[in-house]
Coordinates of C-alpha atoms in Angstrom, one line a residue:
X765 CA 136.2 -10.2 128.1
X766 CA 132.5 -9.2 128.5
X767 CA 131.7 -11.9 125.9
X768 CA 133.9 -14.7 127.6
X769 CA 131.7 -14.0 130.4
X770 CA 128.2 -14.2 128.9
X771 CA 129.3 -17.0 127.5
X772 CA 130.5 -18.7 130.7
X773 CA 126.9 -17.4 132.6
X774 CA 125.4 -19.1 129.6
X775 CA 126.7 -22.7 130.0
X776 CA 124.5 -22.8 133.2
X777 CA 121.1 -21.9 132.7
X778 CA 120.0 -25.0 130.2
X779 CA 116.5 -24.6 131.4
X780 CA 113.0 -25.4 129.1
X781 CA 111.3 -22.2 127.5
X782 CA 112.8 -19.2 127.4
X783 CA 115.7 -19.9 129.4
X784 CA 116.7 -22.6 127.2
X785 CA 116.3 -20.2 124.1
X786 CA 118.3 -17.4 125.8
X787 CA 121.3 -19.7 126.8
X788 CA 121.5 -21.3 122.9
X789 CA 121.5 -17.2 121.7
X790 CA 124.1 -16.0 124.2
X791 CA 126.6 -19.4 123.4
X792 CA 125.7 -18.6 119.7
X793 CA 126.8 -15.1 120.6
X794 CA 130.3 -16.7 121.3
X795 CA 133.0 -16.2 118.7
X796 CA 135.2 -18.6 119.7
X797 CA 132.1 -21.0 120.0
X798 CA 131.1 -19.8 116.3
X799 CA 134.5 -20.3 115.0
X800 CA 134.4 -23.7 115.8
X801 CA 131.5 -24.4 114.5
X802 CA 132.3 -23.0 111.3
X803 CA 135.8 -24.1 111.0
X804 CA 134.2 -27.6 111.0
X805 CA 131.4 -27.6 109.6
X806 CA 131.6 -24.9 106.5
X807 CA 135.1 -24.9 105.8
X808 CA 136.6 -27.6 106.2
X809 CA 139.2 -26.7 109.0
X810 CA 140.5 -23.8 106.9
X811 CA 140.7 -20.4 108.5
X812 CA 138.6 -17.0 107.8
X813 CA 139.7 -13.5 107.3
X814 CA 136.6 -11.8 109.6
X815 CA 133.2 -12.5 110.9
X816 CA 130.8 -9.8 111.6
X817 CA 127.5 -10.6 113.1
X818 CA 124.6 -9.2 111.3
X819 CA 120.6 -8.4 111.3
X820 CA 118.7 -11.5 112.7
X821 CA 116.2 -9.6 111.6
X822 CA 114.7 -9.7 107.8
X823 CA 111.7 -7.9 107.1
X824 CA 112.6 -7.8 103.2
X825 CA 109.5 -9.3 102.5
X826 CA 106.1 -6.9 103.6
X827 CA 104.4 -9.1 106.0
X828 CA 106.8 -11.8 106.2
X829 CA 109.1 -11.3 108.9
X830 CA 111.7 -13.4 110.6
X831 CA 113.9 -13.8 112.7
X832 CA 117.0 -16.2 113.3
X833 CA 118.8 -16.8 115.9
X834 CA 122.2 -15.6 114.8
X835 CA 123.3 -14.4 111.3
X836 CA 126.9 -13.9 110.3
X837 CA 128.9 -12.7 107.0
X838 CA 132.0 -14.4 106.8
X839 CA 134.2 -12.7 104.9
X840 CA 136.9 -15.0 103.2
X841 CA 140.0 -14.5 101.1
X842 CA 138.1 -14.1 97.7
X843 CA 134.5 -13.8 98.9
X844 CA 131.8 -13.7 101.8
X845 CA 129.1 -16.2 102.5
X846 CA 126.5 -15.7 105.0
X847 CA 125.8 -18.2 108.2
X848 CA 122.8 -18.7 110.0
X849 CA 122.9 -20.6 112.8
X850 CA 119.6 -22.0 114.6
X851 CA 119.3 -24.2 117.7
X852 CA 116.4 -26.2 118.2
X853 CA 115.1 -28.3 120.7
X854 CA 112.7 -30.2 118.5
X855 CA 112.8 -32.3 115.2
X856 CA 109.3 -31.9 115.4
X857 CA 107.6 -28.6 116.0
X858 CA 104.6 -29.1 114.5
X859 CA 105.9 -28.6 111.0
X860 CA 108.9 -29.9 108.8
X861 CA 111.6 -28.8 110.6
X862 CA 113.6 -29.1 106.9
X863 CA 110.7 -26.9 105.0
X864 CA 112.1 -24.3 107.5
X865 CA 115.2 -24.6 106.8
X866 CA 114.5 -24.8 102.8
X867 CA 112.8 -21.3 103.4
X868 CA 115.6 -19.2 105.8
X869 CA 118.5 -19.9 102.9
X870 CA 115.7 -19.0 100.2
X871 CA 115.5 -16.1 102.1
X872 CA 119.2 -15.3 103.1
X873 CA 119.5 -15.4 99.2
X874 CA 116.8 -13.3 98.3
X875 CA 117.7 -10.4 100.8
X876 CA 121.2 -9.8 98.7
X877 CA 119.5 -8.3 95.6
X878 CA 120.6 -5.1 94.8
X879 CA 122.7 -5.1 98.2
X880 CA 126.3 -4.0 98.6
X881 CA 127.1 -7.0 100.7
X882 CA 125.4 -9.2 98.0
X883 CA 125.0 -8.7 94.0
X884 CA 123.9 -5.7 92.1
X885 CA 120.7 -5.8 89.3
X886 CA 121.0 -9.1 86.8
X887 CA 124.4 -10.2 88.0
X888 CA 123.4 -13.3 89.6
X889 CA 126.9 -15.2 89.1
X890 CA 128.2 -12.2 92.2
X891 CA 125.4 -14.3 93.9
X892 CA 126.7 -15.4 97.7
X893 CA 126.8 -19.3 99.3
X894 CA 124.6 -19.2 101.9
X895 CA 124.4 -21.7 104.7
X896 CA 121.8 -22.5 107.7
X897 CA 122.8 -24.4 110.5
X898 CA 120.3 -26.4 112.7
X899 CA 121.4 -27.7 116.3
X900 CA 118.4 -30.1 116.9
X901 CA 118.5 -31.2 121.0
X902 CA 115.6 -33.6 121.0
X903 CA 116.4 -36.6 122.8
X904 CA 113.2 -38.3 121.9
X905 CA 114.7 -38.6 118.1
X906 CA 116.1 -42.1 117.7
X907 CA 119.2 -40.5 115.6
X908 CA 121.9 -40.7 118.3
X909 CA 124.3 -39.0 115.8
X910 CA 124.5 -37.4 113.0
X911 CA 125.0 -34.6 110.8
X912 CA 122.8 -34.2 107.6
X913 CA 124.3 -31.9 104.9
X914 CA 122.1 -30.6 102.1
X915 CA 123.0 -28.9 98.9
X916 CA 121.7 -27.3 95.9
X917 CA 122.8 -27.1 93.4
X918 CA 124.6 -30.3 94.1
X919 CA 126.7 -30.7 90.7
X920 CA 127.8 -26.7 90.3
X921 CA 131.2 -26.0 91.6
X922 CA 129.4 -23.2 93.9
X923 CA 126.4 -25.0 96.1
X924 CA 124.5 -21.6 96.8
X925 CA 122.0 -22.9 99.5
X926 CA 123.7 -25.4 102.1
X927 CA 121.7 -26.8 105.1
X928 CA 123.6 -28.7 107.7
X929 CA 121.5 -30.2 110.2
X930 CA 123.1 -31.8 113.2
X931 CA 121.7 -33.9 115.9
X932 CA 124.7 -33.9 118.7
X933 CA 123.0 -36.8 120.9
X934 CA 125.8 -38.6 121.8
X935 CA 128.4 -38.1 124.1
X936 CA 131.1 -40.1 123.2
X937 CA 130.6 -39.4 119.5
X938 CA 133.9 -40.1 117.4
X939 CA 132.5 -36.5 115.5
X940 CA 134.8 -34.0 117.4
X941 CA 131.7 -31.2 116.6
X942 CA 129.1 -33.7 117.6
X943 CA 130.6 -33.9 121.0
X944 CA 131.4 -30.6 121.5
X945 CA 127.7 -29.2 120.5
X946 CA 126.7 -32.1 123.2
X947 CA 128.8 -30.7 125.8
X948 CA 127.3 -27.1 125.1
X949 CA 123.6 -28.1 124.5
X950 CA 122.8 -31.2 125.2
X951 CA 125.1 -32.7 128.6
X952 CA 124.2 -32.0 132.1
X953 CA 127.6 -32.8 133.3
X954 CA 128.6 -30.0 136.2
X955 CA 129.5 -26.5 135.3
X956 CA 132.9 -27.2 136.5
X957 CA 133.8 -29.9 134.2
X958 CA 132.3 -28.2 130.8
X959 CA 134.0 -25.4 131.6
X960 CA 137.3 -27.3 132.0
X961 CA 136.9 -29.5 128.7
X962 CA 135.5 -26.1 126.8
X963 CA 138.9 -24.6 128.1
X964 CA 141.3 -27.4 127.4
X965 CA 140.0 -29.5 124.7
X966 CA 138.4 -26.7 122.6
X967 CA 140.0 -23.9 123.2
X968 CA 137.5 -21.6 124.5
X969 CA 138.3 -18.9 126.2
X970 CA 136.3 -18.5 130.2
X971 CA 137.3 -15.7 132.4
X972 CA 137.1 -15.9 136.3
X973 CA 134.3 -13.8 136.1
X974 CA 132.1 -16.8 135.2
X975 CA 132.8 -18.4 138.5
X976 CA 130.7 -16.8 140.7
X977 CA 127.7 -17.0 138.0
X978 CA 128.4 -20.7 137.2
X979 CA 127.7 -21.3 141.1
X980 CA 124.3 -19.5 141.4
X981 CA 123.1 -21.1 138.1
X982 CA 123.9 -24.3 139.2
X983 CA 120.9 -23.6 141.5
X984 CA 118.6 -24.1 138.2
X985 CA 120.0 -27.0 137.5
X986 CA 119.8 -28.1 140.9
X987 CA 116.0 -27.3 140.6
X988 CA 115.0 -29.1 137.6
X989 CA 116.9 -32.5 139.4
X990 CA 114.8 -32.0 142.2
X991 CA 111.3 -30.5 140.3
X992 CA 109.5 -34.0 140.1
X993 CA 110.6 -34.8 143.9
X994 CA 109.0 -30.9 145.0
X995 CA 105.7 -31.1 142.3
X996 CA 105.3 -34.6 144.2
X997 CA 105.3 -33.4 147.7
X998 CA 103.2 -30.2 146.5
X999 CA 100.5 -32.6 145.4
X1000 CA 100.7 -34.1 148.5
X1001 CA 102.1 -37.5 147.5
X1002 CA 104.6 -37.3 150.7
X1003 CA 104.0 -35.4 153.7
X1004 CA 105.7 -31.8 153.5
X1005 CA 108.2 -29.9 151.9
X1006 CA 111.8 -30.4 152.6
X1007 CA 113.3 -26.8 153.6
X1008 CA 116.4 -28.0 151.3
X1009 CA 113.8 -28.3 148.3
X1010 CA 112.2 -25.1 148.6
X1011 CA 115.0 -22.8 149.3
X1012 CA 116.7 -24.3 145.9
X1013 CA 113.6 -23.7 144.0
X1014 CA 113.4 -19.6 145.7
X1015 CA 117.4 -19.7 144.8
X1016 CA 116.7 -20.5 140.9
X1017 CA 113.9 -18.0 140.8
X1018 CA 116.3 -15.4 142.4
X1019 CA 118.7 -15.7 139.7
X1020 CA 116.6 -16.3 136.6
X1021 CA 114.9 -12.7 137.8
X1022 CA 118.3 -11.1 138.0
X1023 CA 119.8 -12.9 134.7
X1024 CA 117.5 -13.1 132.5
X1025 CA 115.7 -9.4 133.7
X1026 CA 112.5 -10.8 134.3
X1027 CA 109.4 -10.5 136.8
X1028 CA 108.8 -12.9 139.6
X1029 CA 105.9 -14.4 138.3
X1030 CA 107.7 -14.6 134.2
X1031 CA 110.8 -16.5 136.2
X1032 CA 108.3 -19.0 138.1
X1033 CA 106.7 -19.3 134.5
X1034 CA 110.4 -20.1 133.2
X1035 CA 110.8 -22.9 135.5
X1036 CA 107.5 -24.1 134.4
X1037 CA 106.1 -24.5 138.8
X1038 CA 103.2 -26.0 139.3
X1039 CA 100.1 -23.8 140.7
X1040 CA 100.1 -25.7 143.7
X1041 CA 104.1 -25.0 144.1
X1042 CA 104.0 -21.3 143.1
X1043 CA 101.2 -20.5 145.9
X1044 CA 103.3 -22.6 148.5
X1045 CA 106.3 -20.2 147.3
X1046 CA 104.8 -16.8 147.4
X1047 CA 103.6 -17.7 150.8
X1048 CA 107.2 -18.5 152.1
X1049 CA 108.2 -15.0 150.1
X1050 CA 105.2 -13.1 152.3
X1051 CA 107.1 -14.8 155.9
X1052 CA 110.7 -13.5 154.4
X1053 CA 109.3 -10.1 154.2
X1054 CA 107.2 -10.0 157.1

């Protein structure tokens, strides 16, 4: 149930930074969310007989560590293959996002020698699939849809390295993943609606837990609506700040500190405020208390 209930938290924080990175890791923590995912995009709609989550951690390599964002071992009627899922909010971080990729299932590979999970000395035909999963949520790339799938080797009966990047940009995709990714990632649609179509349409299991948390974190998405309108009176483009404005802005501080366990000054940093904004803030929190 505890899961169910991150998971419904999660749907409501889609924020920039680190909120965005901690709601894509807690809906990733999802199984239900996971099991969809894999269901139709590894295996083809056929079932599984377990999935554990594993290390996102690999520090095989001295001096070269990483870490995903989720890593499971699917274990399968005759075998196990390992899954690692990564959500991204940019095609272009600086780097080939695809060299990445390229590198995380050259490592999920490398990490099973002379593992139990994986193959023991020189027997390389033990050797597990491995597949890496990239979400990519940039709405500046001109793909609308898609999902790229990449292979090697790509005439064996056994393609060890799979990379399945998907671009879930469009809402009304005829892809039944593509719009379901889009509702978790990419939609702003209310709380209340992605909770219901996660529900009925998908199958994902909420709890009534979530509902009190799906109404305070509607407050951060209230904010970012409403960021350009507050930066603009801040900078004195209109005269004053609307009460309504500010109180939504203290409301999403109030709940990124208690959600995501951070500091006043690390949840203003979260919701990327402006200096100007940030003293106007901390001098309305110095009235509360006085």
């Amino acid at each position: 149930m505890i899961e169910n209930t991150e998971l419904a938290s999660a749907v409501e924080i889609r924020g920039k930074g680190k909120a965005i990175d901690d709601y894509c890791k807690r809906v990733l923590s999802n199984k239900d969310v996971v099991s969809f995912i894999l269901k139709k995009l590894v295996l083809d709609n056929k079932g599984y007989c377990g999935i554990k989550e594993s290390n996102i951690v690999d520090e095989s390599i001295p001096g070269a560590r990483i870490e995903y964002d989720k890593l499971y071992e699917v274990k399968l009627p005759k075998t196990k293959i390992f899954v690692n899922i990564e959500a991204q909010s940019k095609e272009n971080p600086g780097y080939p996002l695809m060299n990445r990729a390229v590198y995380y299932v050259s490592r999920l590979i490398d990490r099973q020698k002379n593992k139990s999970e994986g193959f023991m000395k020189s027997r390389y035909g033990e050797m597990k699939e491995v597949y890496s999963i990239w979400i990519v949520m940039d709405m500046d790339v001109k793909k609308e849809e898609m999902i790229e799938v990449h292979t090697f080797p790509e005439k064996e009966d056994k393609t060890l390295m799979n990379i399945i990047m998907v671009y879930p940009l469009k809402e009304d995709s005829e892809n039944e993943v593509i719009r379901f990714l889009h509702i978790l990632f990419v939609s702003d649609m209310e709380a209340a609606k992605k909770k219901q179509i996660l529900e009925e349409k998908y199958k994902i299991k909420m709890t009534r837990e979530l509902e009190e948390a799906m109404d305070d974190m509607c407050n951060v998405i209230e904010y970012y609506e409403r960021k350009s309108r507050v930066e603009a009176l801040a900078e004195g483009k209109e005269v004053g700040i609307v009460e309504g404005e500010i109180n939504t802005t203290l409301k999403a501080i109030e709940k990124i500190e208690k959600n995501m366990n951070l500091s006043r000054e690390e949840a203003m940093d979260v919701l990327e405020i402006s200096k100007e904004l940030k003293s106007k803030i901390l001098d309305r929190l110095k009235e509360v208390k006085s």
